[in-house]
Short mmCIF file of C-alpha atoms and ligand atoms in Angstrom, two decimals:
data_model
loop_
_atom_site.label_atom_id
_atom_site.label_comp_id
_atom_site.label_asym_id
_atom_site.label_seq_id
_atom_site.Cartn_x
_atom_site.Cartn_y
_atom_site.Cartn_z
CA MET W 1 -121.99 133.68 6.13
CA ALA W 2 -122.50 130.42 6.09
CA ARG W 3 -119.68 127.82 7.16
CA ASN W 4 -120.46 124.76 5.21
CA VAL W 5 -119.14 121.23 6.78
CA LEU W 6 -119.18 118.00 5.50
CA PHE W 7 -119.27 115.31 7.94
CA ILE W 8 -117.68 111.87 7.36
CA PRO W 9 -117.45 109.87 10.50
CA GLY W 10 -116.84 106.78 8.70
CA ASP W 11 -115.98 102.85 10.54
CA GLY W 12 -114.87 102.04 13.74
CA ILE W 13 -114.25 104.08 16.13
CA GLY W 14 -114.82 107.06 14.17
CA PRO W 15 -118.40 107.61 14.62
CA GLU W 16 -117.74 107.51 18.40
CA VAL W 17 -115.16 109.95 18.64
CA MET W 18 -116.94 112.41 16.11
CA ALA W 19 -120.26 112.24 17.71
CA GLU W 20 -117.99 114.17 20.61
CA ALA W 21 -116.74 116.64 17.95
CA ARG W 22 -120.45 117.29 16.43
CA LYS W 23 -121.27 118.30 20.29
CA VAL W 24 -118.45 120.81 20.69
CA ILE W 25 -119.67 122.20 17.24
CA ASP W 26 -123.29 122.30 18.34
CA TRP W 27 -122.42 124.06 21.31
CA LEU W 28 -119.85 126.82 19.62
CA ASN W 29 -123.38 127.24 17.00
CA ALA W 30 -125.41 127.84 19.98
CA ARG W 31 -123.50 129.74 22.24
CA ARG W 32 -120.65 131.65 20.26
CA GLY W 33 -122.80 131.80 17.00
CA THR W 34 -120.27 130.46 14.86
CA GLY W 35 -122.65 129.07 12.10
CA ILE W 36 -121.41 126.10 11.31
CA GLN W 37 -123.63 123.29 9.04
CA LEU W 38 -122.77 120.25 9.10
CA THR W 39 -124.01 118.15 6.62
CA ASP W 40 -123.88 114.03 6.45
CA ALA W 41 -121.71 111.83 4.38
CA GLU W 42 -120.82 108.02 4.86
CA MET W 43 -117.70 106.37 3.36
CA GLY W 44 -115.44 103.27 4.42
CA LEU W 45 -116.78 99.59 5.15
CA ALA W 46 -119.85 100.24 5.91
CA THR W 47 -120.68 101.83 2.56
CA TRP W 48 -118.85 99.28 0.65
CA ARG W 49 -121.12 96.51 2.25
CA LYS W 50 -123.97 98.46 1.24
CA THR W 51 -123.29 99.80 -1.93
CA GLY W 52 -120.35 97.98 -3.75
CA SER W 53 -118.34 100.59 -3.31
CA PRO W 54 -116.96 102.79 -0.48
CA MET W 55 -116.92 106.31 -1.59
CA SER W 56 -120.11 107.50 -4.10
CA ASP W 57 -119.18 110.27 -6.74
CA GLU W 58 -121.67 112.71 -4.93
CA THR W 59 -119.28 112.09 -1.78
CA ILE W 60 -116.46 113.40 -3.95
CA ALA W 61 -118.41 116.26 -5.35
CA ALA W 62 -119.90 117.18 -1.87
CA ALA W 63 -116.66 117.40 -0.29
CA LYS W 64 -115.08 119.42 -3.09
CA ALA W 65 -117.42 121.31 -2.70
CA ALA W 66 -117.92 122.09 1.17
CA ASP W 67 -116.01 125.04 2.89
CA ALA W 68 -114.79 121.87 5.03
CA VAL W 69 -114.77 118.26 5.52
CA LEU W 70 -114.77 116.45 8.76
CA PHE W 71 -113.54 113.36 8.95
CA GLY W 72 -113.49 110.51 11.31
CA ALA W 73 -111.34 107.58 10.28
CA VAL W 74 -111.97 104.40 7.27
CA GLY W 75 -110.80 101.06 7.52
CA GLY W 76 -111.26 98.06 10.11
CA ASP W 77 -110.80 93.97 9.98
CA GLU W 78 -112.31 93.02 6.77
CA GLU W 79 -110.69 94.15 3.38
CA ILE W 80 -111.90 96.18 0.37
CA PRO W 81 -110.17 94.96 -2.63
CA ARG W 82 -107.33 96.81 -3.11
CA LYS W 83 -108.22 98.38 -6.35
CA LEU W 84 -111.47 99.44 -5.19
CA ARG W 85 -109.63 101.08 -2.04
CA ARG W 86 -107.22 102.88 -4.19
CA GLU W 87 -109.74 104.17 -6.37
CA ARG W 88 -112.07 105.41 -3.96
CA GLY W 89 -110.72 105.24 -0.50
CA LEU W 90 -108.67 108.15 1.69
CA LEU W 91 -106.00 108.56 -0.73
CA ALA W 92 -108.34 108.99 -3.61
CA LEU W 93 -110.58 111.66 -1.57
CA ARG W 94 -107.06 113.47 -0.72
CA ARG W 95 -106.08 113.47 -4.15
CA ALA W 96 -109.48 114.35 -5.73
CA MET W 97 -109.35 117.54 -3.20
CA GLY W 98 -105.82 118.56 -3.96
CA LEU W 99 -104.95 117.80 -0.53
CA TYR W 100 -101.12 118.46 -0.77
CA ALA W 101 -100.08 119.74 3.11
CA ASN W 102 -100.94 117.72 5.87
CA LEU W 103 -100.51 119.62 9.16
CA ARG W 104 -100.22 117.48 12.42
CA PRO W 105 -99.29 119.47 15.47
CA VAL W 106 -97.90 117.89 18.15
CA LYS W 107 -97.97 119.26 21.71
CA ALA W 108 -97.18 117.70 25.21
CA TYR W 109 -99.97 118.70 27.62
CA GLU W 110 -98.20 119.24 31.01
CA ALA W 111 -101.00 117.00 32.64
CA LEU W 112 -100.01 114.20 30.06
CA LEU W 113 -96.75 113.68 30.93
CA ASP W 114 -96.57 111.25 32.84
CA ALA W 115 -97.89 109.09 29.96
CA THR W 116 -95.93 110.01 27.09
CA SER W 117 -92.95 107.29 26.85
CA LEU W 118 -89.93 109.82 26.75
CA LYS W 119 -88.81 111.23 30.01
CA GLU W 120 -90.66 114.09 31.61
CA ARG W 121 -87.68 116.30 31.24
CA VAL W 122 -87.70 115.59 26.91
CA ALA W 123 -91.21 116.18 26.50
CA ARG W 124 -91.71 118.95 29.23
CA GLY W 125 -93.16 122.06 26.44
CA VAL W 126 -92.66 120.25 23.41
CA ASP W 127 -94.83 122.24 20.64
CA LEU W 128 -94.22 121.53 16.90
CA VAL W 129 -96.23 120.66 13.68
CA VAL W 130 -95.22 117.78 10.93
CA LEU W 131 -96.15 119.47 7.57
CA ARG W 132 -96.27 116.26 5.79
CA GLU W 133 -96.32 116.62 1.79
CA LEU W 134 -99.78 114.27 1.04
CA SER W 135 -100.30 114.19 -2.16
CA SER W 136 -97.21 113.37 -4.58
CA GLY W 137 -93.93 110.76 -3.52
CA VAL W 138 -93.92 107.37 -3.45
CA TYR W 139 -97.50 107.19 -2.38
CA PHE W 140 -98.66 108.10 -6.08
CA GLY W 141 -95.51 107.76 -8.20
CA GLU W 142 -95.80 105.53 -11.36
CA PRO W 143 -94.79 103.14 -12.11
CA ARG W 144 -96.10 100.83 -9.63
CA GLY W 145 -97.03 96.95 -9.08
CA THR W 146 -96.21 93.69 -9.02
CA GLU W 147 -95.57 91.08 -11.57
CA THR W 148 -94.11 87.86 -11.68
CA LEU W 149 -90.58 87.22 -13.25
CA ALA W 150 -89.83 84.22 -15.95
CA ASN W 151 -88.22 82.18 -13.09
CA GLY W 152 -91.99 82.38 -11.07
CA LYS W 153 -90.57 84.68 -8.58
CA ARG W 154 -92.42 88.22 -8.68
CA ARG W 155 -91.14 91.40 -8.10
CA ALA W 156 -92.62 94.54 -6.93
CA VAL W 157 -92.01 98.18 -7.63
CA ASP W 158 -93.09 101.68 -6.08
CA THR W 159 -91.82 105.15 -7.06
CA GLN W 160 -90.59 107.84 -4.97
CA VAL W 161 -91.29 111.11 -7.55
CA TYR W 162 -91.21 115.30 -6.82
CA THR W 163 -91.22 117.62 -9.17
CA GLU W 164 -90.06 120.82 -8.09
CA GLU W 165 -93.51 122.57 -8.10
CA GLU W 166 -94.77 119.77 -5.55
CA ILE W 167 -91.83 120.70 -3.28
CA GLU W 168 -92.10 124.66 -3.32
CA ARG W 169 -96.16 124.83 -2.50
CA VAL W 170 -95.24 122.50 0.94
CA ALA W 171 -92.05 124.50 1.54
CA ARG W 172 -94.07 127.68 0.86
CA ASP W 173 -96.22 126.45 3.63
CA ALA W 174 -93.79 125.46 5.93
CA PHE W 175 -92.12 129.09 5.79
CA LEU W 176 -95.13 130.76 6.02
CA LEU W 177 -96.22 128.93 9.21
CA ALA W 178 -93.64 129.15 11.05
CA ARG W 179 -93.51 132.98 10.94
CA THR W 180 -96.35 132.43 12.71
CA ARG W 181 -94.60 130.53 15.43
CA ARG W 182 -91.19 130.39 16.34
CA GLY W 183 -89.92 130.88 12.85
CA GLN W 184 -87.53 127.21 12.40
CA VAL W 185 -88.47 125.50 9.49
CA ALA W 186 -86.25 121.67 9.72
CA SER W 187 -86.49 120.38 6.30
CA VAL W 188 -86.08 116.63 6.75
CA GLU W 189 -85.37 114.44 3.33
CA LYS W 190 -82.97 111.56 2.73
CA SER W 191 -80.31 113.80 0.11
CA ASN W 192 -77.44 111.61 0.92
CA VAL W 193 -79.03 108.91 -0.91
CA MET W 194 -82.12 109.85 -2.85
CA GLU W 195 -82.50 111.85 -6.11
CA THR W 196 -85.83 113.38 -4.73
CA GLY W 197 -83.99 113.89 -1.66
CA ARG W 198 -81.88 116.15 -3.29
CA LEU W 199 -84.11 118.08 -5.56
CA TRP W 200 -85.97 118.66 -2.17
CA ARG W 201 -82.78 120.55 -0.24
CA ASP W 202 -82.49 122.50 -3.29
CA VAL W 203 -85.65 123.31 -3.70
CA VAL W 204 -86.07 124.50 -0.47
CA THR W 205 -82.79 125.97 0.21
CA ALA W 206 -83.33 128.11 -2.55
CA MET W 207 -87.10 129.17 -1.45
CA HIS W 208 -85.64 130.14 1.74
CA ALA W 209 -82.75 132.09 0.30
CA ALA W 210 -84.84 134.18 -1.97
CA GLU W 211 -88.16 134.45 -0.02
CA PHE W 212 -87.58 133.69 3.75
CA PRO W 213 -84.05 134.64 4.98
CA ASP W 214 -85.95 135.79 8.04
CA VAL W 215 -86.67 132.04 9.00
CA THR W 216 -84.38 129.61 10.35
CA LEU W 217 -83.81 127.00 8.42
CA ARG W 218 -82.14 123.13 9.08
CA HIS W 219 -81.71 120.44 6.76
CA VAL W 220 -81.89 116.85 8.83
CA LEU W 221 -81.54 113.78 6.92
CA SER W 222 -84.76 111.70 7.71
CA ASP W 223 -82.49 109.05 9.66
CA ASN W 224 -81.15 111.28 11.87
CA PHE W 225 -84.27 113.12 12.23
CA ALA W 226 -86.01 109.68 13.80
CA MET W 227 -83.39 110.02 16.81
CA GLN W 228 -83.30 113.42 17.21
CA ILE W 229 -87.10 113.48 17.79
CA ILE W 230 -86.55 111.54 20.26
CA ARG W 231 -83.49 112.23 21.63
CA ASP W 232 -84.63 116.18 22.23
CA PRO W 233 -87.89 116.79 20.38
CA ARG W 234 -87.96 120.85 21.76
CA GLN W 235 -85.45 121.59 19.22
CA PHE W 236 -88.13 121.58 16.89
CA ASP W 237 -91.08 123.94 15.31
CA VAL W 238 -91.97 123.05 12.34
CA VAL W 239 -90.80 119.90 10.00
CA VAL W 240 -91.58 119.92 6.80
CA THR W 241 -91.28 116.36 4.68
CA ASP W 242 -92.24 114.25 1.79
CA ASN W 243 -95.61 112.22 2.02
CA LEU W 244 -93.63 108.57 3.31
CA PHE W 245 -91.40 110.63 5.77
CA GLY W 246 -94.16 112.71 6.89
CA ASP W 247 -96.34 109.48 7.68
CA LEU W 248 -93.38 107.80 9.81
CA LEU W 249 -92.37 110.43 11.63
CA SER W 250 -95.49 112.44 12.48
CA ASP W 251 -96.37 108.59 14.35
CA ALA W 252 -93.13 108.53 15.95
CA SER W 253 -93.66 111.98 17.33
CA ALA W 254 -97.42 111.53 18.14
CA MET W 255 -96.01 109.30 21.34
CA ILE W 256 -94.59 112.74 22.80
CA ALA W 257 -97.91 113.84 23.26
CA GLY W 258 -98.98 110.27 25.23
CA SER W 259 -101.07 108.90 22.69
CA LEU W 260 -101.70 108.57 19.09
CA GLY W 261 -105.34 109.60 20.41
CA MET W 262 -104.59 113.15 20.68
CA LEU W 263 -103.00 114.02 17.56
CA PRO W 264 -105.73 116.23 15.07
CA SER W 265 -104.70 116.75 11.68
CA ALA W 266 -105.49 119.24 9.14
CA SER W 267 -104.95 118.66 5.13
CA LEU W 268 -104.93 121.55 2.73
CA GLY W 269 -104.84 122.59 -0.84
CA THR W 270 -104.58 125.36 -3.02
CA ALA W 271 -106.54 128.30 -2.64
CA ASP W 272 -109.26 129.17 -4.99
CA ALA W 273 -109.59 132.84 -6.22
CA SER W 274 -111.63 133.98 -3.20
CA GLY W 275 -109.26 132.70 -0.97
CA ARG W 276 -110.84 129.47 0.20
CA ARG W 277 -108.52 126.58 0.34
CA PRO W 278 -109.97 122.76 0.11
CA ALA W 279 -110.02 121.14 3.55
CA LEU W 280 -110.21 117.80 5.40
CA TYR W 281 -110.12 117.84 9.06
CA GLU W 282 -109.32 114.23 10.84
CA PRO W 283 -107.78 112.74 13.60
CA VAL W 284 -104.61 110.90 12.99
CA HIS W 285 -105.41 107.75 14.82
CA GLY W 286 -107.45 105.94 12.38
CA SER W 287 -110.43 103.49 12.85
CA ALA W 288 -108.69 101.17 15.57
CA PRO W 289 -110.69 97.99 14.95
CA ASP W 290 -109.50 96.54 18.11
CA ILE W 291 -111.20 99.17 20.60
CA ALA W 292 -114.17 99.93 18.06
CA GLY W 293 -118.10 100.09 19.73
CA LYS W 294 -116.84 99.92 22.93
CA GLY W 295 -117.00 103.52 23.60
CA ILE W 296 -113.52 104.28 25.50
CA ALA W 297 -112.05 105.38 22.57
CA ASN W 298 -109.89 108.88 23.00
CA PRO W 299 -112.21 111.94 21.04
CA VAL W 300 -109.50 114.62 21.62
CA ALA W 301 -107.80 114.27 18.07
CA ALA W 302 -111.40 114.47 16.59
CA ILE W 303 -112.35 117.89 19.34
CA LEU W 304 -109.10 119.08 18.21
CA SER W 305 -109.75 118.72 14.79
CA VAL W 306 -112.65 121.10 14.92
CA ALA W 307 -110.20 123.27 16.72
CA MET W 308 -107.78 123.09 13.55
CA MET W 309 -110.79 123.70 11.36
CA LEU W 310 -111.60 126.35 13.25
CA ARG W 311 -108.40 127.90 12.69
CA HIS W 312 -107.57 127.08 9.09
CA SER W 313 -110.77 127.35 7.49
CA PHE W 314 -112.51 130.24 9.14
CA ALA W 315 -110.13 132.24 11.02
CA LEU W 316 -112.32 131.83 14.20
CA THR W 317 -108.87 131.98 15.91
CA ALA W 318 -110.90 132.82 19.59
CA ASP W 319 -112.80 129.65 19.07
CA ALA W 320 -110.01 127.73 18.03
CA ASP W 321 -108.33 129.06 20.95
CA LEU W 322 -111.03 128.33 23.60
CA VAL W 323 -111.77 124.58 22.39
CA GLU W 324 -108.24 124.56 22.64
CA ASN W 325 -107.97 125.88 26.21
CA ALA W 326 -111.11 123.56 26.63
CA VAL W 327 -109.09 120.77 26.15
CA ALA W 328 -106.18 121.45 28.04
CA ALA W 329 -108.21 122.30 31.20
CA ALA W 330 -109.80 119.10 31.41
CA LEU W 331 -107.02 117.05 31.02
CA GLY W 332 -105.16 119.38 34.10
CA GLU W 333 -108.43 118.27 35.94
CA GLY W 334 -107.31 114.75 35.18
CA ALA W 335 -109.74 113.83 32.81
CA ARG W 336 -108.22 110.93 30.70
CA THR W 337 -109.38 108.32 28.51
CA ALA W 338 -107.91 104.55 28.93
CA ASP W 339 -105.52 105.07 25.68
CA LEU W 340 -103.41 107.64 28.41
CA TYR W 341 -104.15 105.16 31.03
CA ILE W 342 -101.25 104.11 33.51
CA GLN W 343 -100.86 101.88 36.33
CA GLY W 344 -102.29 102.99 39.38
CA GLY W 345 -103.44 106.07 37.99
CA VAL W 346 -107.52 107.48 38.24
CA GLN W 347 -110.07 105.63 36.27
CA PRO W 348 -110.39 106.25 32.64
CA LEU W 349 -112.99 107.85 31.29
CA THR W 350 -115.28 106.76 28.56
CA THR W 351 -115.52 108.49 25.22
CA ILE W 352 -118.47 110.59 26.20
CA GLY W 353 -117.39 111.19 29.63
CA MET W 354 -114.23 112.53 27.82
CA GLY W 355 -116.42 114.69 25.96
CA LYS W 356 -118.52 115.89 28.77
CA ALA W 357 -115.18 116.78 30.63
CA ILE W 358 -114.52 119.10 27.70
CA LEU W 359 -118.09 120.44 27.09
CA GLY W 360 -118.13 121.62 30.73
CA LYS W 361 -114.79 123.42 30.18
CA LEU W 362 -116.26 125.19 27.76
CA GLU W 363 -118.83 126.15 29.06
CA ALA W 364 -116.89 127.21 32.09
CA LEU W 365 -114.45 129.05 29.91
CA GLY W 366 -116.63 130.60 27.16
CA GLY W 367 -119.95 130.26 27.64
C1 IPM L 401 -102.35 108.37 7.83
C2 IPM L 401 -102.26 106.70 7.10
C3 IPM L 401 -102.90 106.88 5.93
C4 IPM L 401 -101.44 107.19 5.46
C5 IPM L 401 -103.26 104.99 5.52
C6 IPM L 401 -103.93 104.86 6.66
C7 IPM L 401 -103.31 104.96 4.21
O1 IPM L 401 -101.23 106.18 7.68
O2 IPM L 401 -103.02 109.51 7.44
O3 IPM L 401 -101.28 108.97 8.61
O4 IPM L 401 -100.34 106.48 5.37
O5 IPM L 401 -101.56 108.49 4.86
MN1 MN L 402 -100.07 107.17 9.37
#
């Protein structure tokens, strides 16, 4: 069975970290027979400069047709016109592929406990997943826009909107995911103030009672969650929340792992008749223009995104475990990039050096 993956390195540090992810895939194909076929595609700033559009129709079609998309990062210092970015940027790709479920796992590696901004005793053992709704909410709600009022001042509007179906599909994923983990769901909204929050809580409560009584459900207001995730992150297993809260709270949660450079993600859509879900895997960190081209970016998020692809798109559980174990083993031996450097610690590795350390561990653990 061919596994067709569209490979989009993008801008900034995207190409640097994705080059290391590609080496991991080449290794898996050669040594584990994973049969992953990469097709290269372009997107982002460089594409816009060349063609006047950051993403072509062909790329959108190829992303929809692929079994999975591996994505680096887009964007940078230079500004693509806003309208073009909305229509042809990452949000447009997420929307076109129907990616509504964004999984952002956060793990505290024992070897990185000195790099987190929390106390070791707070961060130790954290293993949670933020499940962020990705294709609705205030990111896409209408009306939106900016108008100039009679008095010459401007007025801007964004709209937070959720339908029951949109809440149900992501809530169902959260409960199903919890069943494969520690059986706990925290549903995060602002139901004390927002209508969408009220609906969110109602829908999640009803689904829990009807279909998932075996899972433990907790409702947490988003402001309280922001406090709890710093106070005691170990209390969380699966966290399901809307698009905007998920954006904020996943970045905050990332610091438990020590660096945004550690966080992979999976974005999934609705399964087709054959059970295949549209899927896009990307590091959470973005294009990081300040360090692009220096060869110092952390490739771990990109490599862990490959592991998520193996697990979620191809059910290659043993290979996914192997990649994750190789990352943990490399970190365990002190391999780190500059983002994880602490004063007085060992000299950080380059992007390529970190990739090499992980490949070495793959070879040792599963060659
Ligand atoms: C993310 C990013 C994006 C988002 C931006 C780049 C549009 O911050 O993936 O978290 O807000 O969704
Ligand atoms: Mn974000």
